[in-house]
Amino acid sequence: MNEAARENRLAHETSPYLLQHARNPVDWYPWGAEALERARREDKPIFLSIGYSACHWCHVMERECFENEAIAQLMNTLYVNIKVDREERPDVDEIYMKAVVAMTGQGGWPMSVFLTPALEPFFGATYLPPVRAYGRPSFPDVLQGLADAWQQQRDQIHGQAAQLTAAVSRESRVDARGALGHQALELSLQKLVQSFDARWGGFGGAPKFPHSGDLRLLLRHALRAGDGTARTQARELATFSLDRMADGGIYDQLGGGFHRYSVDAQWRVPHFEKMLYDNAQLVMAYLEAFQATGNARYAQVARECCDWALREMQTPQGGFASTQDADSEGEEGRFFVWTPEQLAQVLGAERGKSVAAWFDVTSEGNFEHGKSVLWMPVSRQNVADRLGQPLPELQ
């Protein structure tokens, strides 16, 4: 079989993510009229898969499911299959992410959504494995089970889809009438305080995103509050979060720049992709924190993020790439994790030992296979005392 014969419709797209799937045995359609017309004509449900080119679990689901001939045949027989790049169509992603969160209580990518031919969602999930694992049903079981329900319980599916569609529609409608007063600002601060993680900074639990806009809003609260408790509280919430993030594995301690989010609440182990737009927003947050506090560390972090973007994200054509992949040479985070032995090999035994203590690199590791993400969970003075070295010398 020649190369062209192995390609599906995605081979004609421009999105890097869609092109990654152009040789899957799945009969993929891009989002558009052709796929929707076929679903209506053949009275088939739609399987909608949304992801992006740098997403680790998107790659995993492709390898395990979309490149599997038997699973692809099941998909092609029972569904009209549509693949969407969330970076190219954030509008589609936003709508169906709301539906998945409403159904499951959480969202993420790859996003797997099952729709009626009228595009109404009736089942949603994120990553689904090829066999039952991680407390999740297998993708083939979900495919077959929902196809059976489509044939035998159509009224129930339409009823559930209609309710979910109405709920998402209500959430999307905002009544913007009336003046925006101080009460709304005060309420925003209350909400941020309620969701604040007092131990590790940031908002909510795992997975934990940086929430640059919320941190900048806190800094603005501090500026408008004048002197007093509200000013102190808003500033401390922002600076504590920025400190924890800069000390965490979500920040590339060696090369600068932030990874997209942390899989844990401690900012320790990141999802290793780096997004240009995330870093652009974080640069602004750290610069505003520097302006508000005079703390040179914030300026340093902002500068290192810019250095990373200039060094690694500029293309030969003069533009900037949007993202760096979570996987390197087929392995998640390969170039961001270390063992004590690797540090000693690069730096020598004595200096390697100091760096391992500084960045909490241990023989057990904090990631996979005994490897560690570089992070700083304790104070620098604590590490210096433990090693018996003066802090300036150790730095």
Coordinates of C-alpha atoms in Angstrom, one line a residue:
M1 CA 0.0 0.0 0.0
N2 CA 1.4 3.4 -1.0
E3 CA 1.8 6.3 1.5
A4 CA -1.2 8.2 0.2
A5 CA -3.5 5.2 0.5
R6 CA -2.8 5.0 4.2
E7 CA -3.8 8.6 4.8
N8 CA -7.2 9.7 6.0
R9 CA -8.9 13.1 5.5
L10 CA -6.8 14.8 8.1
A11 CA -3.8 14.7 5.7
H12 CA -5.3 17.7 3.9
E13 CA -5.5 19.9 7.1
T14 CA -2.9 22.4 8.3
S15 CA -3.2 21.8 12.0
P16 CA -0.1 20.1 13.4
Y17 CA -2.3 18.1 15.8
L18 CA -4.6 16.9 13.0
L19 CA -1.7 16.0 10.8
Q20 CA -0.3 13.8 13.6
H21 CA -3.4 11.7 13.2
A22 CA -3.4 11.6 9.3
R23 CA -2.2 8.0 9.1
N24 CA -4.4 6.5 11.8
P25 CA -6.6 3.7 10.5
V26 CA -9.6 5.7 11.9
D27 CA -11.8 7.3 9.3
W28 CA -11.3 10.7 10.8
Y29 CA -13.1 13.8 9.6
P30 CA -12.2 17.4 10.5
W31 CA -14.9 19.5 12.1
G32 CA -17.2 20.6 9.2
A33 CA -20.3 20.1 7.2
E34 CA -19.2 16.8 5.5
A35 CA -19.0 14.9 8.8
L36 CA -22.2 16.4 10.2
E37 CA -24.1 15.6 7.0
R38 CA -23.0 12.0 7.0
A39 CA -24.0 11.5 10.7
R40 CA -27.5 12.8 9.8
R41 CA -27.8 10.8 6.6
E42 CA -26.7 7.5 8.2
D43 CA -28.3 8.3 11.6
K44 CA -25.1 7.6 13.4
P45 CA -23.8 9.1 16.6
I46 CA -20.6 11.1 16.5
F47 CA -17.4 10.5 18.4
L48 CA -15.6 13.8 18.9
S49 CA -12.0 13.7 20.0
I50 CA -10.4 17.0 21.0
G51 CA -6.7 17.5 21.9
Y52 CA -3.6 19.4 20.9
S53 CA -0.2 18.6 19.5
A54 CA 1.9 18.9 22.7
C55 CA -0.5 16.8 24.9
H56 CA 1.1 13.7 26.5
W57 CA -2.1 11.7 27.1
C58 CA -3.3 12.6 23.6
H59 CA -0.3 10.8 22.3
V60 CA -0.9 7.9 24.6
M61 CA -4.5 7.4 23.5
E62 CA -3.4 7.7 19.9
R63 CA -0.8 4.9 20.3
E64 CA -3.0 2.7 22.3
C65 CA -6.4 3.2 20.6
F66 CA -6.4 5.2 17.4
E67 CA -3.5 3.2 15.9
N68 CA -5.1 -0.1 16.9
E69 CA -6.7 -1.7 13.8
A70 CA -9.4 -3.5 15.7
I71 CA -10.4 -0.5 17.7
A72 CA -10.3 1.7 14.6
Q73 CA -12.6 -0.7 12.8
L74 CA -15.1 -0.5 15.7
M75 CA -15.0 3.3 15.6
N76 CA -15.5 3.3 11.8
T77 CA -18.4 0.9 11.9
L78 CA -20.4 2.4 14.7
Y79 CA -19.6 6.2 14.6
V80 CA -18.7 9.2 12.5
N81 CA -15.4 10.2 13.9
I82 CA -14.3 13.9 14.2
K83 CA -10.9 15.1 15.3
V84 CA -10.5 18.7 16.6
D85 CA -7.4 20.7 17.5
R86 CA -8.4 22.8 20.6
E87 CA -5.7 25.4 19.7
E88 CA -7.4 25.8 16.3
R89 CA -11.0 25.7 17.5
P90 CA -11.1 26.9 21.1
D91 CA -14.8 27.7 20.6
V92 CA -15.7 24.1 20.0
D93 CA -13.4 23.0 22.8
E94 CA -15.1 25.4 25.3
I95 CA -18.6 24.2 24.5
Y96 CA -17.9 20.5 24.9
M97 CA -15.5 21.0 27.8
K98 CA -18.4 22.5 29.7
A99 CA -20.5 19.4 28.9
V100 CA -17.8 17.0 30.0
V101 CA -17.2 18.8 33.3
A102 CA -21.0 18.8 33.9
M103 CA -21.1 15.1 33.3
T104 CA -18.0 14.0 35.1
G105 CA -16.9 16.8 37.4
Q106 CA -13.6 17.3 35.7
G107 CA -12.2 18.0 32.3
G108 CA -9.0 17.6 30.4
W109 CA -7.4 16.4 27.2
P110 CA -7.7 14.2 25.2
M111 CA -11.4 15.0 25.5
S112 CA -13.7 12.2 24.3
V113 CA -17.3 13.3 23.7
F114 CA -20.2 11.3 22.1
L115 CA -22.8 13.4 20.3
T116 CA -26.1 13.0 18.5
P117 CA -26.2 13.9 14.8
A118 CA -27.6 17.2 16.0
L119 CA -24.3 17.8 18.0
E120 CA -25.9 17.3 21.4
P121 CA -23.5 15.6 23.9
F122 CA -24.8 12.5 25.7
F123 CA -21.6 11.0 27.1
G124 CA -18.1 12.5 27.9
A125 CA -14.7 11.5 29.2
T126 CA -11.1 12.3 28.8
Y127 CA -8.4 9.7 28.2
L128 CA -9.9 6.2 27.8
P129 CA -7.5 3.1 27.8
P130 CA -7.6 0.2 25.4
V131 CA -8.4 -2.2 28.3
R132 CA -10.0 -1.4 31.7
A133 CA -7.3 0.3 33.8
Y134 CA -6.8 3.3 36.1
G135 CA -10.4 2.9 37.4
R136 CA -11.6 3.7 33.9
P137 CA -13.7 1.6 31.5
S138 CA -12.0 0.4 28.3
F139 CA -12.5 2.5 25.2
P140 CA -13.8 -0.5 23.1
D141 CA -16.4 -1.2 25.9
V142 CA -17.5 2.4 25.9
L143 CA -17.7 2.4 22.1
Q144 CA -19.8 -0.7 22.0
G145 CA -22.0 0.1 25.0
L146 CA -23.0 3.5 23.7
A147 CA -23.6 2.2 20.2
D148 CA -26.0 -0.4 21.7
A149 CA -27.7 2.3 23.8
W150 CA -28.1 4.4 20.6
Q151 CA -30.0 1.6 19.0
Q152 CA -32.0 0.4 22.0
Q153 CA -32.5 3.4 24.3
R154 CA -32.7 6.2 21.8
D155 CA -35.3 8.2 23.7
Q156 CA -33.3 8.1 26.9
I157 CA -30.2 9.3 25.1
H158 CA -32.1 12.1 23.4
G159 CA -33.6 13.1 26.8
Q160 CA -30.2 13.2 28.5
A161 CA -28.6 15.1 25.6
A162 CA -31.4 17.7 25.6
Q163 CA -31.0 18.3 29.4
L164 CA -27.2 18.6 29.1
T165 CA -27.4 20.9 26.1
A166 CA -29.9 23.1 28.0
A167 CA -27.6 23.2 31.1
V168 CA -24.5 24.2 29.0
S169 CA -26.6 26.8 27.2
R170 CA -27.7 28.4 30.5
E171 CA -24.2 28.5 31.8
S172 CA -23.0 30.3 28.6
R173 CA -25.5 33.0 28.9
V174 CA -24.4 36.0 30.9
D175 CA -26.6 38.9 31.9
A176 CA -24.3 41.9 31.4
R177 CA -26.9 44.5 32.2
G178 CA -26.2 47.0 34.9
A179 CA -23.1 48.8 36.2
L180 CA -20.0 47.0 37.4
G181 CA -19.6 48.2 40.9
H182 CA -17.2 47.6 43.9
Q183 CA -19.4 44.7 45.1
A184 CA -18.3 42.6 42.2
L185 CA -14.6 43.3 42.9
E186 CA -15.1 42.5 46.6
L187 CA -16.9 39.2 45.7
S188 CA -14.0 38.2 43.4
L189 CA -11.5 38.6 46.3
Q190 CA -13.8 36.5 48.6
K191 CA -14.0 33.7 46.0
L192 CA -10.2 33.7 45.5
V193 CA -9.7 33.5 49.3
Q194 CA -12.1 30.6 49.6
S195 CA -10.4 28.5 46.9
F196 CA -6.8 29.4 48.0
D197 CA -4.4 26.6 49.0
A198 CA -2.8 28.0 52.1
R199 CA -0.1 25.3 52.2
W200 CA 1.1 25.3 48.6
G201 CA -0.4 28.4 47.0
G202 CA -2.6 28.6 44.0
F203 CA -6.2 27.7 43.8
G204 CA -8.0 24.4 44.3
G205 CA -6.3 21.0 44.2
A206 CA -4.8 18.7 41.7
P207 CA -4.3 19.1 38.8
K208 CA -3.2 22.7 39.5
F209 CA -2.9 25.5 36.9
P210 CA -1.1 28.8 37.4
H211 CA -4.2 31.0 37.0
S212 CA -2.1 34.0 36.0
G213 CA -5.2 36.3 35.7
D214 CA -6.3 35.5 39.2
L215 CA -2.8 36.3 40.6
R216 CA -2.8 39.6 38.7
L217 CA -6.2 40.4 40.0
L218 CA -5.0 39.8 43.6
L219 CA -2.1 42.3 42.9
R220 CA -4.7 44.8 41.7
H221 CA -6.8 44.2 44.8
A222 CA -3.7 45.0 46.9
L223 CA -3.1 48.3 45.0
R224 CA -6.7 49.5 45.3
A225 CA -7.2 48.4 48.9
G226 CA -4.8 51.0 50.3
D227 CA -3.3 50.2 53.8
G228 CA -4.9 47.5 56.0
T229 CA -5.8 43.9 56.2
A230 CA -7.4 43.5 52.7
R231 CA -4.2 44.9 51.0
T232 CA -1.9 42.6 53.0
Q233 CA -4.1 39.6 52.4
A234 CA -4.4 40.1 48.7
R235 CA -0.7 40.7 48.3
E236 CA 0.3 37.7 50.4
L237 CA -2.0 35.3 48.5
A238 CA -0.4 36.5 45.2
T239 CA 3.2 36.5 46.3
F240 CA 3.0 33.2 48.2
S241 CA 1.6 31.5 45.1
L242 CA 4.2 33.1 42.8
D243 CA 7.0 31.9 45.2
R244 CA 5.7 28.4 45.4
M245 CA 5.3 28.1 41.6
A246 CA 8.8 29.5 41.0
D247 CA 10.2 26.9 43.5
G248 CA 8.2 24.1 42.0
G249 CA 8.7 21.5 39.3
I250 CA 6.1 23.4 37.2
Y251 CA 8.9 25.9 36.6
D252 CA 11.9 24.7 34.6
Q253 CA 14.6 25.3 37.2
L254 CA 17.4 24.7 34.7
G255 CA 16.1 26.3 31.4
G256 CA 13.5 28.8 32.5
G257 CA 9.8 28.9 31.5
F258 CA 6.8 27.3 33.0
H259 CA 5.2 24.0 32.1
R260 CA 1.4 24.0 31.5
Y261 CA 0.2 22.7 34.9
S262 CA 1.1 20.5 37.8
V263 CA -0.4 17.0 38.2
D264 CA -0.3 17.4 42.0
A265 CA -1.2 20.2 44.4
Q266 CA 2.4 20.9 45.4
W267 CA 3.5 22.2 42.0
R268 CA 6.0 19.3 42.0
V269 CA 5.4 17.1 38.9
P270 CA 4.3 19.0 35.8
H271 CA 2.6 18.1 32.7
F272 CA 5.8 18.7 30.7
E273 CA 4.5 20.7 27.7
K274 CA 5.4 24.4 27.7
M275 CA 2.9 26.8 26.1
L276 CA 4.0 30.2 24.7
Y277 CA 0.8 31.9 25.8
D278 CA 1.0 30.5 29.3
N279 CA 4.4 31.9 29.7
A280 CA 3.4 35.3 28.2
Q281 CA 0.8 35.7 30.9
L282 CA 3.1 34.5 33.7
V283 CA 5.8 37.0 32.6
M284 CA 3.2 39.8 33.1
A285 CA 2.2 38.4 36.6
Y286 CA 5.8 38.2 37.8
L287 CA 6.7 41.6 36.4
E288 CA 3.7 43.1 38.2
A289 CA 4.7 41.4 41.4
F290 CA 8.2 42.9 41.0
Q291 CA 6.7 46.3 40.5
A292 CA 4.5 45.9 43.6
T293 CA 7.1 44.5 45.9
G294 CA 10.6 45.3 44.6
N295 CA 11.5 41.6 45.0
A296 CA 14.2 40.9 42.4
R297 CA 13.4 37.2 42.3
Y298 CA 10.2 38.0 40.4
A299 CA 12.1 40.0 37.8
Q300 CA 14.6 37.1 37.5
V301 CA 11.8 34.6 36.8
A302 CA 10.2 36.9 34.2
R303 CA 13.6 37.4 32.5
E304 CA 14.3 33.6 32.5
C305 CA 10.9 33.0 30.9
C306 CA 11.7 35.5 28.2
D307 CA 15.2 34.1 27.7
W308 CA 13.6 30.6 27.2
A309 CA 11.1 31.9 24.6
L310 CA 13.9 33.7 22.7
R311 CA 16.2 30.8 22.9
E312 CA 13.9 27.8 22.2
M313 CA 10.7 29.1 20.7
Q314 CA 11.8 31.3 17.9
T315 CA 11.5 29.7 14.5
P316 CA 13.9 30.2 11.5
Q317 CA 11.2 32.2 9.8
G318 CA 11.2 34.8 12.6
G319 CA 8.0 33.9 14.4
F320 CA 7.4 31.9 17.5
A321 CA 6.3 28.3 18.0
S322 CA 3.2 28.0 20.2
T323 CA 4.2 25.0 22.2
Q324 CA 6.9 22.4 23.2
D325 CA 5.8 18.8 23.4
A326 CA 5.4 17.0 26.7
D327 CA 7.2 14.0 25.1
S328 CA 10.8 13.9 24.0
E329 CA 12.0 10.9 22.0
G330 CA 8.8 9.1 22.9
E331 CA 9.2 9.6 26.7
E332 CA 7.3 12.0 28.9
G333 CA 9.5 14.7 30.3
R334 CA 12.7 12.9 29.2
F335 CA 14.9 16.1 29.3
F336 CA 13.5 17.5 32.6
V337 CA 14.1 14.7 35.1
W338 CA 17.3 13.6 36.7
T339 CA 18.9 11.0 39.0
P340 CA 21.7 11.7 41.5
E341 CA 24.0 9.6 39.3
Q342 CA 23.3 11.8 36.3
L343 CA 24.0 15.0 38.3
A344 CA 27.3 13.5 39.5
Q345 CA 28.3 12.5 36.0
V346 CA 27.7 16.1 34.7
L347 CA 29.0 18.1 37.7
G348 CA 31.3 15.8 39.6
A349 CA 30.5 13.9 42.9
E350 CA 30.8 16.8 45.3
R351 CA 28.9 19.5 43.4
G352 CA 26.4 16.9 42.1
K353 CA 25.6 16.1 45.7
S354 CA 25.0 19.7 46.5
V355 CA 22.8 20.3 43.5
A356 CA 20.8 17.1 44.3
A357 CA 20.1 18.4 47.8
W358 CA 19.2 21.9 46.5
F359 CA 16.7 20.5 44.0
D360 CA 15.5 17.5 46.0
V361 CA 16.9 14.8 43.6
T362 CA 16.9 11.5 45.4
S363 CA 17.6 7.9 44.6
E364 CA 13.8 7.1 45.1
G365 CA 12.8 10.0 42.8
N366 CA 9.7 12.0 42.8
F367 CA 8.6 11.1 39.2
E368 CA 8.9 7.7 37.4
H369 CA 11.6 5.1 37.3
G370 CA 13.6 6.7 40.2
K371 CA 13.9 10.0 38.4
S372 CA 13.3 13.4 39.9
V373 CA 11.8 16.7 38.7
L374 CA 13.9 19.6 39.9
W375 CA 12.1 21.6 42.6
M376 CA 12.8 23.3 45.9
P377 CA 10.4 22.2 48.6
V378 CA 12.3 23.6 51.5
S379 CA 14.1 26.9 52.1
R380 CA 17.5 27.5 50.7
Q381 CA 18.9 28.2 54.1
N382 CA 17.6 24.8 55.3
V383 CA 19.6 23.1 52.6
A384 CA 22.7 25.2 53.3
D385 CA 22.5 24.3 57.0
R386 CA 22.1 20.6 56.2
L387 CA 25.1 20.6 53.9
G388 CA 27.1 22.8 56.3
Q389 CA 27.9 25.4 53.6
P390 CA 27.4 29.1 53.6
L391 CA 24.2 30.0 51.7
P392 CA 25.9 32.6 49.3
E393 CA 28.6 30.0 48.4
L394 CA 25.9 27.3 47.8
Q395 CA 23.9 29.6 45.6

